Coordinates of C-alpha atoms and ligand atoms in Angstrom, one line a residue:
X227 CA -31.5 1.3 -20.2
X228 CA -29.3 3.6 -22.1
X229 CA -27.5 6.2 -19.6
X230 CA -27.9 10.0 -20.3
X231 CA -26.0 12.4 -18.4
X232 CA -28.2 15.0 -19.9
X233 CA -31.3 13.9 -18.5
X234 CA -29.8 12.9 -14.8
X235 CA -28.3 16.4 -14.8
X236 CA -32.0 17.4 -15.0
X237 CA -33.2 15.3 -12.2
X238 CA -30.2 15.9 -10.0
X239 CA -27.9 18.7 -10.3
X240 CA -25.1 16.4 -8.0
X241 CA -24.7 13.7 -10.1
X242 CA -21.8 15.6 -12.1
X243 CA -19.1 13.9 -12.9
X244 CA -16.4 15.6 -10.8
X245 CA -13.4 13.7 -11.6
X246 CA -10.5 16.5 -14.1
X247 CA -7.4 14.1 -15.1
X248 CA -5.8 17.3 -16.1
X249 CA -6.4 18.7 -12.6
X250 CA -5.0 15.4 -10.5
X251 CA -2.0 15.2 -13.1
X252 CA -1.9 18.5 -12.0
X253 CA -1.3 18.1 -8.2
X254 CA 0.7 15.4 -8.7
X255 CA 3.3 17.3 -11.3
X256 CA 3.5 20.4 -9.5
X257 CA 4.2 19.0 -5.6
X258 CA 6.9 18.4 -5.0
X259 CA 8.2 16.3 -1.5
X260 CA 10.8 17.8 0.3
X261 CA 11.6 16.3 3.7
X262 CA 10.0 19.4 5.5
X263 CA 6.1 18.8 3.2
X264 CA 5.9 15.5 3.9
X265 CA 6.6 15.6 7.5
X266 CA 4.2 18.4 7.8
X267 CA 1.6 15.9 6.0
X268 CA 1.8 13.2 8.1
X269 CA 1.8 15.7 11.3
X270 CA -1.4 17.0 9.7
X271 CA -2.9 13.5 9.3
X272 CA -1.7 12.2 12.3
X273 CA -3.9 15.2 14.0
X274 CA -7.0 14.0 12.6
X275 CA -7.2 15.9 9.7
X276 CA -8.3 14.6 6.0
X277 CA -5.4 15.5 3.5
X278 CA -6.0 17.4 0.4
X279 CA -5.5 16.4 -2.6
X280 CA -1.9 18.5 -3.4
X281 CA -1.1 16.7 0.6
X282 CA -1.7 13.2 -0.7
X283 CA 0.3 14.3 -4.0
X284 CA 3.2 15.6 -1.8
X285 CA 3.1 11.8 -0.2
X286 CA 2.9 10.3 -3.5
X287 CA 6.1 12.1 -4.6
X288 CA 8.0 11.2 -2.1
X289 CA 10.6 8.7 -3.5
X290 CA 13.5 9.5 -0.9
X291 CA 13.3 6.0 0.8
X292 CA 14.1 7.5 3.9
X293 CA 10.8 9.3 3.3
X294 CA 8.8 6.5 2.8
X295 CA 9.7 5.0 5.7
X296 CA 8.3 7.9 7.3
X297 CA 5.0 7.5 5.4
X298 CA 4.8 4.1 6.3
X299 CA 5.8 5.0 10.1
X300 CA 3.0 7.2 10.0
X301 CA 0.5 5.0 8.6
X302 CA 1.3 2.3 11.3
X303 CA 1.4 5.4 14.4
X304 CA -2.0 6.3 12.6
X305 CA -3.1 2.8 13.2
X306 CA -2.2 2.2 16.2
X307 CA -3.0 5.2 17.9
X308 CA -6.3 5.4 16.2
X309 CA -7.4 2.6 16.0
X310 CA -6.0 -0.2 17.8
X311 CA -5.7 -3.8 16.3
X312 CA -9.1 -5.1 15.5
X313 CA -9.7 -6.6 12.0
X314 CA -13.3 -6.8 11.0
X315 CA -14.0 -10.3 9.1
X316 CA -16.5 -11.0 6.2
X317 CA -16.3 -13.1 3.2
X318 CA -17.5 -12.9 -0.3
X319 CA -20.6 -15.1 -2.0
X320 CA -20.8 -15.0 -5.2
X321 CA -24.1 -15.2 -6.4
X322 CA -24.3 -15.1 -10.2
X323 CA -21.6 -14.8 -12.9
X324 CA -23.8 -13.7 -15.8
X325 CA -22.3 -10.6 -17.5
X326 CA -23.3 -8.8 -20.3
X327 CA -20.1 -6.4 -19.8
X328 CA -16.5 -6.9 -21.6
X329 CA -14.1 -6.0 -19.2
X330 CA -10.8 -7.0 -20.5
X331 CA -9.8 -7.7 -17.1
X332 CA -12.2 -10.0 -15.8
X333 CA -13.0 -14.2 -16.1
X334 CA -16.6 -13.3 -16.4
X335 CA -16.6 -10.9 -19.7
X336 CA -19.7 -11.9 -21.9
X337 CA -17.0 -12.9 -24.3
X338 CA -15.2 -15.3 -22.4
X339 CA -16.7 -18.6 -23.2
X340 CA -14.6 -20.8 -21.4
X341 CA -16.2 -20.0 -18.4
X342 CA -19.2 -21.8 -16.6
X343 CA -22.1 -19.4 -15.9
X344 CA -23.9 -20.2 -12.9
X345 CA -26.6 -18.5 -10.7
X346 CA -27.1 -19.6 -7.5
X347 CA -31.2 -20.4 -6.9
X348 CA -33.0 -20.1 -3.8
X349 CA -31.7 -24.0 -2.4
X350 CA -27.7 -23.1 -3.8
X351 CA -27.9 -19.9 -1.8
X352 CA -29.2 -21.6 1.6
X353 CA -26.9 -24.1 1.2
X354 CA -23.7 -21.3 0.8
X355 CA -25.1 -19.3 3.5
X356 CA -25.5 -22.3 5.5
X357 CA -21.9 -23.3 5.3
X358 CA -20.4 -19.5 5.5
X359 CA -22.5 -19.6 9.0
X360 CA -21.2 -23.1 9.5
X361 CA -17.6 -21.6 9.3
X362 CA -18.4 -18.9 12.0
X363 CA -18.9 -15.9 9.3
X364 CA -21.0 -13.1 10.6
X365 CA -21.1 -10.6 7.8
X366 CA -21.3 -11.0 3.8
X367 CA -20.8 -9.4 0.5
X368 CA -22.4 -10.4 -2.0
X369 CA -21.2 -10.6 -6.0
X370 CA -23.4 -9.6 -9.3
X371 CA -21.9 -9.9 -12.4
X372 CA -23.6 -7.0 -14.5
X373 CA -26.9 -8.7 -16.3
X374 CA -30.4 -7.9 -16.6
X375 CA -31.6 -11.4 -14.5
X376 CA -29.6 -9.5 -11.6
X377 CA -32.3 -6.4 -11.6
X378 CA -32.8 -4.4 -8.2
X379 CA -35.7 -6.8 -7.0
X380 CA -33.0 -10.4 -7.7
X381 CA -30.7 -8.4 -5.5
X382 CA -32.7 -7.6 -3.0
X383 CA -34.7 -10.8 -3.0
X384 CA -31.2 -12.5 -2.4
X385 CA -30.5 -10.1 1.0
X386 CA -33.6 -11.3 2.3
X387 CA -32.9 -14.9 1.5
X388 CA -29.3 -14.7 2.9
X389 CA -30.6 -13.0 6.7
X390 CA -33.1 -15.8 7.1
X391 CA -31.1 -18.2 6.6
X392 CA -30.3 -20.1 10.3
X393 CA -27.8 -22.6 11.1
X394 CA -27.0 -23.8 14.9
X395 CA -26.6 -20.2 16.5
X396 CA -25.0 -19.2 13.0
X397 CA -26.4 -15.9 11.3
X398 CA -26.1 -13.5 8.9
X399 CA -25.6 -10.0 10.9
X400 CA -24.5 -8.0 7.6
X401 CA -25.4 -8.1 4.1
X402 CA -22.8 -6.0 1.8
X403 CA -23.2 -5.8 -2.0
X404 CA -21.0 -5.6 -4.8
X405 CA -22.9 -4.7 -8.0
X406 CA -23.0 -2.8 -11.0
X407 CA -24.5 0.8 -11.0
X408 CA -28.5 1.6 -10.6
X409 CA -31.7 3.7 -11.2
X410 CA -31.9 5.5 -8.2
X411 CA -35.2 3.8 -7.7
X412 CA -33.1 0.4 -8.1
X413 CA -31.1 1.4 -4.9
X414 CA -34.1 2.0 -3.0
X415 CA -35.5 -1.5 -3.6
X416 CA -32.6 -2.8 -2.4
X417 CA -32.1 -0.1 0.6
X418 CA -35.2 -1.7 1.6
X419 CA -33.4 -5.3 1.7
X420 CA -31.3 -3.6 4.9
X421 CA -28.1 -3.3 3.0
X422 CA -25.1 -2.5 4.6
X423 CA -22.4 -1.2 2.2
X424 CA -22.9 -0.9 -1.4
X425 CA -19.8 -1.1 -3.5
X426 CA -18.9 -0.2 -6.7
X427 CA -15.4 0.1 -7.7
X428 CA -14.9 2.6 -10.6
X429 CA -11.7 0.5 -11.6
X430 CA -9.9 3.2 -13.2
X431 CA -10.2 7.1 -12.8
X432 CA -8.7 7.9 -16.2
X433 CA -11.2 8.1 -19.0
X434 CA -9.1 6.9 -21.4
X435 CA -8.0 3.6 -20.3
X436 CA -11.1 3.1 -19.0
X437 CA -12.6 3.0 -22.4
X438 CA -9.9 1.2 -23.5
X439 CA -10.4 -2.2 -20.6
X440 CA -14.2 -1.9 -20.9
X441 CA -14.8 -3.2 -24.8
X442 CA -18.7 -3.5 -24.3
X443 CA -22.0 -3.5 -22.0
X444 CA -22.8 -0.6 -20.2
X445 CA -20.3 -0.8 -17.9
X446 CA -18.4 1.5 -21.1
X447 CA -19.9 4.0 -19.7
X448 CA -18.0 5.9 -17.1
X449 CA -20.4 8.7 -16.3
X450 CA -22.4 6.2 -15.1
X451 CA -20.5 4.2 -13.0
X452 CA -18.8 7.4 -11.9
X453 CA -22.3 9.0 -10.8
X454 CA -23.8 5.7 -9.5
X455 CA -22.8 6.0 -6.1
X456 CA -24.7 9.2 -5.9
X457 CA -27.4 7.6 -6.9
X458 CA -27.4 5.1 -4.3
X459 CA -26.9 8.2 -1.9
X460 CA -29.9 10.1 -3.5
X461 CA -32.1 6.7 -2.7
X462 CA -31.0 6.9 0.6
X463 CA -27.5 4.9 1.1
X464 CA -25.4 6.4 2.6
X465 CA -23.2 3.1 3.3
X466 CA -21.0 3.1 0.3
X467 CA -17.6 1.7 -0.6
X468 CA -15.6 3.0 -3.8
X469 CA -12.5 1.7 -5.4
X470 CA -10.0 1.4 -8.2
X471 CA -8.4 -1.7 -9.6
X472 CA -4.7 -1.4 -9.2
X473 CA -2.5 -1.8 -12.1
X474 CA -4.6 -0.2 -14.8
X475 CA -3.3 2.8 -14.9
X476 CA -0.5 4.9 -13.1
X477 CA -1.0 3.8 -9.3
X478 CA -0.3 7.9 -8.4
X479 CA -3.0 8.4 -10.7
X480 CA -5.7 6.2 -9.0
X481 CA -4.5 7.5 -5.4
X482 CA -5.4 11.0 -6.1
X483 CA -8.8 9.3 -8.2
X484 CA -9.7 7.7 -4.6
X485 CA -9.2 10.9 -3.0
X486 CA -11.2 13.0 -5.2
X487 CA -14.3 10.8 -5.2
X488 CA -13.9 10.7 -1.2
X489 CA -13.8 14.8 -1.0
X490 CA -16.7 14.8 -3.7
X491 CA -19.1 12.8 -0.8
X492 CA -18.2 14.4 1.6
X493 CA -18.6 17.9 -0.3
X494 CA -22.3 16.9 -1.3
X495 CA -23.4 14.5 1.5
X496 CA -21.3 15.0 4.1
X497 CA -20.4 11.7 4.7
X498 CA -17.2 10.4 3.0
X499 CA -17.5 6.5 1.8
X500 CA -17.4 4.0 4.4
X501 CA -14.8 2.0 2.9
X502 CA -12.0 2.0 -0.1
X503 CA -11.0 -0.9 -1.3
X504 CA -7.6 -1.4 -3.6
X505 CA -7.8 -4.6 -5.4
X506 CA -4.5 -5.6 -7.6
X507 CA -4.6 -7.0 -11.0
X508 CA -5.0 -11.2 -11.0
X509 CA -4.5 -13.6 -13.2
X510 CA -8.0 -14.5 -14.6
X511 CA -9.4 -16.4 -17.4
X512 CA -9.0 -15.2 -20.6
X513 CA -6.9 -12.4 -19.1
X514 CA -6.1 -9.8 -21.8
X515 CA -4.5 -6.5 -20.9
X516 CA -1.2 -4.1 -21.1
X517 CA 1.1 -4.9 -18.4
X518 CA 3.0 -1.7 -17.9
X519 CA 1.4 -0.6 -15.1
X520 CA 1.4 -3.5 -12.8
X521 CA 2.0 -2.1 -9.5
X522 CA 4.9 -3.7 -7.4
X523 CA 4.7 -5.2 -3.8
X524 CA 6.1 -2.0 -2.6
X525 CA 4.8 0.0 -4.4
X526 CA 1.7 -1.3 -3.4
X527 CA 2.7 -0.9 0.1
X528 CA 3.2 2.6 -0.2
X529 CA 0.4 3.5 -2.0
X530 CA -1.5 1.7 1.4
X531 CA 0.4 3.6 3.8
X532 CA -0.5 6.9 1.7
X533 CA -4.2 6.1 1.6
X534 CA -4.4 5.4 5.9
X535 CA -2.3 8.8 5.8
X536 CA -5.1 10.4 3.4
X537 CA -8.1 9.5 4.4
X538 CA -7.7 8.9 8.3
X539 CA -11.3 8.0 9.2
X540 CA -12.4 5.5 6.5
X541 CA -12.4 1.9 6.5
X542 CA -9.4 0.1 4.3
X543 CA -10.3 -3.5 3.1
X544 CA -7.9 -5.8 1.7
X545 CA -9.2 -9.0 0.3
X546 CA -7.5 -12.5 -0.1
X547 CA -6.5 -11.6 -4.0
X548 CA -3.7 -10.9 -2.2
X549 CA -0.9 -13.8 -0.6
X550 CA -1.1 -14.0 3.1
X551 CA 2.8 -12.9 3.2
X552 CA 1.3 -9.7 1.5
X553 CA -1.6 -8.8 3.7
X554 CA 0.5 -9.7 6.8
X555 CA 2.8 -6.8 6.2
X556 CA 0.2 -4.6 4.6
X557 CA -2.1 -5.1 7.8
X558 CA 0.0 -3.0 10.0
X559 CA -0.5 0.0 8.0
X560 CA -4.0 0.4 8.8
X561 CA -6.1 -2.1 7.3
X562 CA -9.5 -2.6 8.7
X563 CA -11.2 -5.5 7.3
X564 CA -10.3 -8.3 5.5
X565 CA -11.8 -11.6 3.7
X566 CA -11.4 -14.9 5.4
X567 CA -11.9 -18.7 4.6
X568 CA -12.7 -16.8 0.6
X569 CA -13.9 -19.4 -2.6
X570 CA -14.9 -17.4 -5.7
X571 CA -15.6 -20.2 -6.4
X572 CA -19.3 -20.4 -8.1
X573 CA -21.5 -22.7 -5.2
X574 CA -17.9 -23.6 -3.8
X575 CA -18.5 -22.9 0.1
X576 CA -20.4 -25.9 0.4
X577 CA -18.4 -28.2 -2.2
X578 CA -14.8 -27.3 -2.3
X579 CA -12.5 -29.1 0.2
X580 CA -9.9 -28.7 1.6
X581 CA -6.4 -28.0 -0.5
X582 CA -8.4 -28.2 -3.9
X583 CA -6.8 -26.7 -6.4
X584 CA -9.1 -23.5 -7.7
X585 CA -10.2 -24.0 -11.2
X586 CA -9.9 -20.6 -13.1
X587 CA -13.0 -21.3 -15.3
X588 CA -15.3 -21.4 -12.6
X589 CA -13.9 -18.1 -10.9
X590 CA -13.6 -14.2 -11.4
X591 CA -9.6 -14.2 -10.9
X592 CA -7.5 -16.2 -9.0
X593 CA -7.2 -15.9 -5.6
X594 CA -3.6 -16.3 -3.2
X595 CA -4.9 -16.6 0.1
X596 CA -6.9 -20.1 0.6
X597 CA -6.5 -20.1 3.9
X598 CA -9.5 -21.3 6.2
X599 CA -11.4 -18.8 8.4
X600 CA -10.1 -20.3 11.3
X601 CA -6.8 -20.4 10.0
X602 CA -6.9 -17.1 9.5
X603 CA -8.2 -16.1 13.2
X604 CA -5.1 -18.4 14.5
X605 CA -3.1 -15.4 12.5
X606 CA -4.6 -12.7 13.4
X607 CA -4.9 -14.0 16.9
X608 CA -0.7 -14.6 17.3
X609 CA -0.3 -11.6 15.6
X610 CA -2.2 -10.1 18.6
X611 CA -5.1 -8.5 16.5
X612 CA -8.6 -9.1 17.9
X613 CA -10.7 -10.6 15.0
X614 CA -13.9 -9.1 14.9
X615 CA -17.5 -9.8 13.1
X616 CA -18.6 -7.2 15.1
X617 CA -22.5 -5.4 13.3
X618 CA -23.5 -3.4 16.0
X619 CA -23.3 0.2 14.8
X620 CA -25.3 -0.8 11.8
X621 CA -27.8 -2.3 13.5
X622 CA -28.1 0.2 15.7
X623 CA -28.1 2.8 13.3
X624 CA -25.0 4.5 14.4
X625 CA -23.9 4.9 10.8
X626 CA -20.6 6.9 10.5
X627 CA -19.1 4.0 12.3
X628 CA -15.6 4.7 11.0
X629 CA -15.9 8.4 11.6
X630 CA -17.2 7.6 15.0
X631 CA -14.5 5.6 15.7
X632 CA -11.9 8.4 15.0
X633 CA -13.8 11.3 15.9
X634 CA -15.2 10.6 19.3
X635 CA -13.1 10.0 22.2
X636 CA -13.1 6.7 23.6
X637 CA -15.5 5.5 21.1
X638 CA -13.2 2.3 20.7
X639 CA -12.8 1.4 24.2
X640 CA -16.2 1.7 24.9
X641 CA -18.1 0.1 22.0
X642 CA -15.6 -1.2 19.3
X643 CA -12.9 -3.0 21.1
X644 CA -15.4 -5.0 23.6
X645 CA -17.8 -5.3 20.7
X646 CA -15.0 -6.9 19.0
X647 CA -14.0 -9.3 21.9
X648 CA -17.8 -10.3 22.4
X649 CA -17.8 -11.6 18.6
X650 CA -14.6 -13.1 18.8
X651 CA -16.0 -15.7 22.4
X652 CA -18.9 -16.3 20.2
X653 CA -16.5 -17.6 17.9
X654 CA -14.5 -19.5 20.0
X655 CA -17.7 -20.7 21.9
X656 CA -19.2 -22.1 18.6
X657 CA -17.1 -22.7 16.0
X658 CA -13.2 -22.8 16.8
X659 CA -10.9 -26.4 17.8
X660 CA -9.1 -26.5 20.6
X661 CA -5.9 -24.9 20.7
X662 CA -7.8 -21.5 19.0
X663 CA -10.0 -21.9 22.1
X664 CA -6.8 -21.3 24.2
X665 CA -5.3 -18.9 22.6
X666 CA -8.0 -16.9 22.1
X667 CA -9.5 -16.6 25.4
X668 CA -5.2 -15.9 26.7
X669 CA -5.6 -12.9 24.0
X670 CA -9.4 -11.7 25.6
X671 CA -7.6 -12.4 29.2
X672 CA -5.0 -10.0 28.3
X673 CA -7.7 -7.4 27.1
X674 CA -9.7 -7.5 29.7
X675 CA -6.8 -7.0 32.0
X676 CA -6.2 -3.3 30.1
X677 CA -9.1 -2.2 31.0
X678 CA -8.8 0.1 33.4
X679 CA -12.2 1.5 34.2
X680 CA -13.5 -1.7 36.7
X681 CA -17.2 -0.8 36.4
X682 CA -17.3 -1.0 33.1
X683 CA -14.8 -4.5 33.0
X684 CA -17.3 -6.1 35.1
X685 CA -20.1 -5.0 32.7
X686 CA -18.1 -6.7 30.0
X687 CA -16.9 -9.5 32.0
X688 CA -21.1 -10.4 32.9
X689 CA -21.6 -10.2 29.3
X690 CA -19.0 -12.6 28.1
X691 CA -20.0 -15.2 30.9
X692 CA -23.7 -14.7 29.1
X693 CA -22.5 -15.8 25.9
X694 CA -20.5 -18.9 27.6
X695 CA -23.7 -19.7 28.7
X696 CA -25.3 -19.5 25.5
X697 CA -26.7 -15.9 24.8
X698 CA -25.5 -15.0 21.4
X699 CA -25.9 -11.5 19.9
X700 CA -24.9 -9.2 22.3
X701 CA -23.5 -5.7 22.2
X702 CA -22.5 -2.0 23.6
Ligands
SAM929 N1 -20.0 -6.9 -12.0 C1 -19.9 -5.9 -11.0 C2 -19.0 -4.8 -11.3 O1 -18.3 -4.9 -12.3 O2 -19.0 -3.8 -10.6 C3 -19.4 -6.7 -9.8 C4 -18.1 -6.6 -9.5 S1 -16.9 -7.7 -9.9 C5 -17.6 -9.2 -9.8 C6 -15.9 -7.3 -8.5 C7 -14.6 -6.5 -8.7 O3 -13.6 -7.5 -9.0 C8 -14.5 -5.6 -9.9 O4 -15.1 -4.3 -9.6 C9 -13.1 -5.5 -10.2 O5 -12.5 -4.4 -9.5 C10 -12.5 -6.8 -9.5 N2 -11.8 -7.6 -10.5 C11 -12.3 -8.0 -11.7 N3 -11.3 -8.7 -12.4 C12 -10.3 -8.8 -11.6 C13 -9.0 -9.4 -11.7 N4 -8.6 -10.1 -12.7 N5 -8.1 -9.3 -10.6 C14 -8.5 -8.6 -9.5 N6 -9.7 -8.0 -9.3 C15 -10.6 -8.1 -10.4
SF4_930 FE1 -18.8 -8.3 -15.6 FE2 -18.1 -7.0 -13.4 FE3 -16.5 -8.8 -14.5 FE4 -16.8 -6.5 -15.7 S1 -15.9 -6.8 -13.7 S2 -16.9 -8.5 -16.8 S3 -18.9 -6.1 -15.2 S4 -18.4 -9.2 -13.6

């Protein structure tokens, strides 16, 4: 269907495009970062408070390295402080790498014909879901490339399929989606699937370069993937996750893009997005694209740090595009989920073994973190983070988790961190060898011990002797 602002301006006054690259080149050549601003920024953010878009600019100026060390300080105060050191853990499926979209920075552009095209049907999908659960994952996110086989009801026939999926006491708890813009009337067929987040990344803010890294398919149009989150809101999502594709375009650029989109939710919902996410540029297939603005490790870092320090209540994933070196050190400054035991692989959960070199014509992009899920919990377990597949606000409907999380006092401690813990026994109950076993119950012995409030460790305490015994699913 051929997108008309004119006639969706008509049916809903909000879907506007909102974002003026005049206006954020604006804020971000007019602000400039003395020492006394950027204190005063982080001061604001560590106190709970969303920054503005001249704040964030004021953090993006800051080139004093000094200075960034203070941004970065804040980020990991922010972290800690706020939100203490659980990851959350999912992993991607891709489901179908049909696209009728050009996008000069992706493996699956219609015109790339090096690349196999595979769906997954009904039998390939059970049999992925089966070995995700197999590997201990809880929560998914499914992948569309943009085609007209991947319609509203595909998507949502494939949610169903993945939650009914059983294996041993694994599950599927949490269905995510990455897809390509809908009808609102789309999004409501799939709302009715029980979706949790629905992402679409706009991949770059500025109009320009966006026209000139999408060469066909209606993903040209940036109104329309600009305004489709607000379509998923009008059908009732309210779970959404933006982003922007670092190294398109000016990384300032996309910061203050990020920020912009978050304020416009939050202006005409009142509910920011639940997560960003900040992929980098890969090497895929078929790759064809200027390389001047690459973003750098550190700069990349620093654009991390500035985001936590931006937008203090909403969930920061980083996915395994990225080296494990990389999201070691980028962890710290406030990430909240990650990917684990990833293949982009097309059907590769249940085929690809162990140390097998990725084949680029069967994948989006390359990815530089192959480590196994369990490898990663040994990780994030030494590293003293508590790995988490925790569902429980979404399936109780306490949506906002995020803002919760920030907002209410002792919100963590009482639902998030134990939640957290429960997920991780289950874990280490059903699907972890050995010496993860004993380090991970050393790391829930030692958070258990900080609990200070005995009534409610014994509450806790009962519940993780339930799942030792073999109740599975349980939560605050
Ligand atoms: N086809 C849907 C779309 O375009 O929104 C689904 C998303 S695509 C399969 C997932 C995301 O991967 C894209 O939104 C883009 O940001 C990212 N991506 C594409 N090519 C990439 C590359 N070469 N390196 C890193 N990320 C890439
Ligand atoms: Fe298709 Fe999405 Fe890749 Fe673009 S990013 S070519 S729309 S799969």
């Amino acid at each position: 269907m051929i997108f008309s602002p004119e006639k969706l301006m008509i049916r809903d006054q909000r879907m506007k495009p909102f974002i003026d690259a005049r206006e954020l080149w604006g804020f971000i050549n007019t602000t400039p970062a003395t020492k006394e601003k950027v204190r005063e920024v982080i001061a604001k953010s560590l106190d709970k408070n969303r920054l503005t878009l001249a704040e964030t600019a004021i953090l993006i100026n800051a080139s004093d390295p000094e200075l960034i060390e203070e941004i970065k300080q804040g980020a990991r105060t922010l972290k800690e402080k706020v939100y203490g050191q659980r990851i959350v853990l999912f992993a991607p499926l891709y489901i179908g790498n049909l696209c009728t979209n050009n996008c000069a920075y992706c493996g699956f552009k219609a015109s790339n014909k090096k690349i196999t095209r595979v769906t997954l049907d009904h039998d390939d999908l059970i049999s992925q879901v089966k070995a995700l659960e197999d590997s201990g994952q809880k929560r998914l996110i499914l992948v569309f490339g943009e085609h007209p086989k991947y319609d509203a009801k595909f998507i949502a026939d494939s949610v169903r399929t993945v939650y009914s999926v059983k294996s041993g006491n694994g599950e599927i708890r949490r269905v995510n989606i990455n897809a390509a813009p809908m009808e609102i009337d789309g999004f409501r067929i799939i709302k009715d699937a029980r979706i949790g987040t629905y992402q679409i990344f706009q991949e770059t803010y500025h109009q320009e370069t966006y026209a000139k890294v999408h060469l066909g398919g209606q993903k040209r149009n940036y109104d329309w993937r600009l305004t489709g989150l607000d379509r998923a809101q009008e059908a009732g999502i309210d779970d959404i996750g933006i982003g922007a594709l670092f190294g398109l375009y000016d990384w300032r650029f996309e910061v203050l893009g990020l920020v912009r989109h978050t304020n416009h939710f939050e202006a005409v919902y009142n509910v920011g997005p639940h997560t960003i996410s900040f992929p980098r540029i890969q090497y895929a297939s078929e790759l064809n694209l200027d390389k001047s603005h690459l973003v750098s490790d550190e700069e990349f870092t620093r654009l991390v740090a500035i985001l936590r320090l931006a937008v203090p209540y909403t969930g920061l994933i980083l996915t395994a595009r990225e080296t494990a070196a990389i999201r070691d050190e980028i962890m710290q400054f406030g990430v909240s989920q990650i990917d684990g035991g990833t293949n982009i692989e097309m059907g590769g959960y249940s085929k690809r073994k162990e140390n097998e070199e990725q084949d680029i014509d069967l994948e989006q992009f390359q990815i530089n973190d192959n480590r196994s899920l369990n490898e990663i919990m040994d990780d994030l377990i030494e590293h003293k983070y508590i790995p988490s597949f925790c569902t429980a606000c979404y399936r109780l409907g306490r949506t906002g988790e995020h803002f919760m999380e920030f907002s209410v006092p002792g919100f963590i401690k009482r639902f998030c961190q134990p939640n957290a813990l429960m997920t991780l026994v289950e874990y280490l109950e059903d699907y972890a060898p050995e010496d993860t076993k004993v380090k991970g119950y050393q790391l829930v012995r030692e958070k258990l011990d900080e609990i200070e409030d005995e009534t409610f460790k014994a509450r806790l305490t009962d519940k993780i002797s339930m799942i030792k015994e073999g109740k599975r699913d349980l939560y605050f």
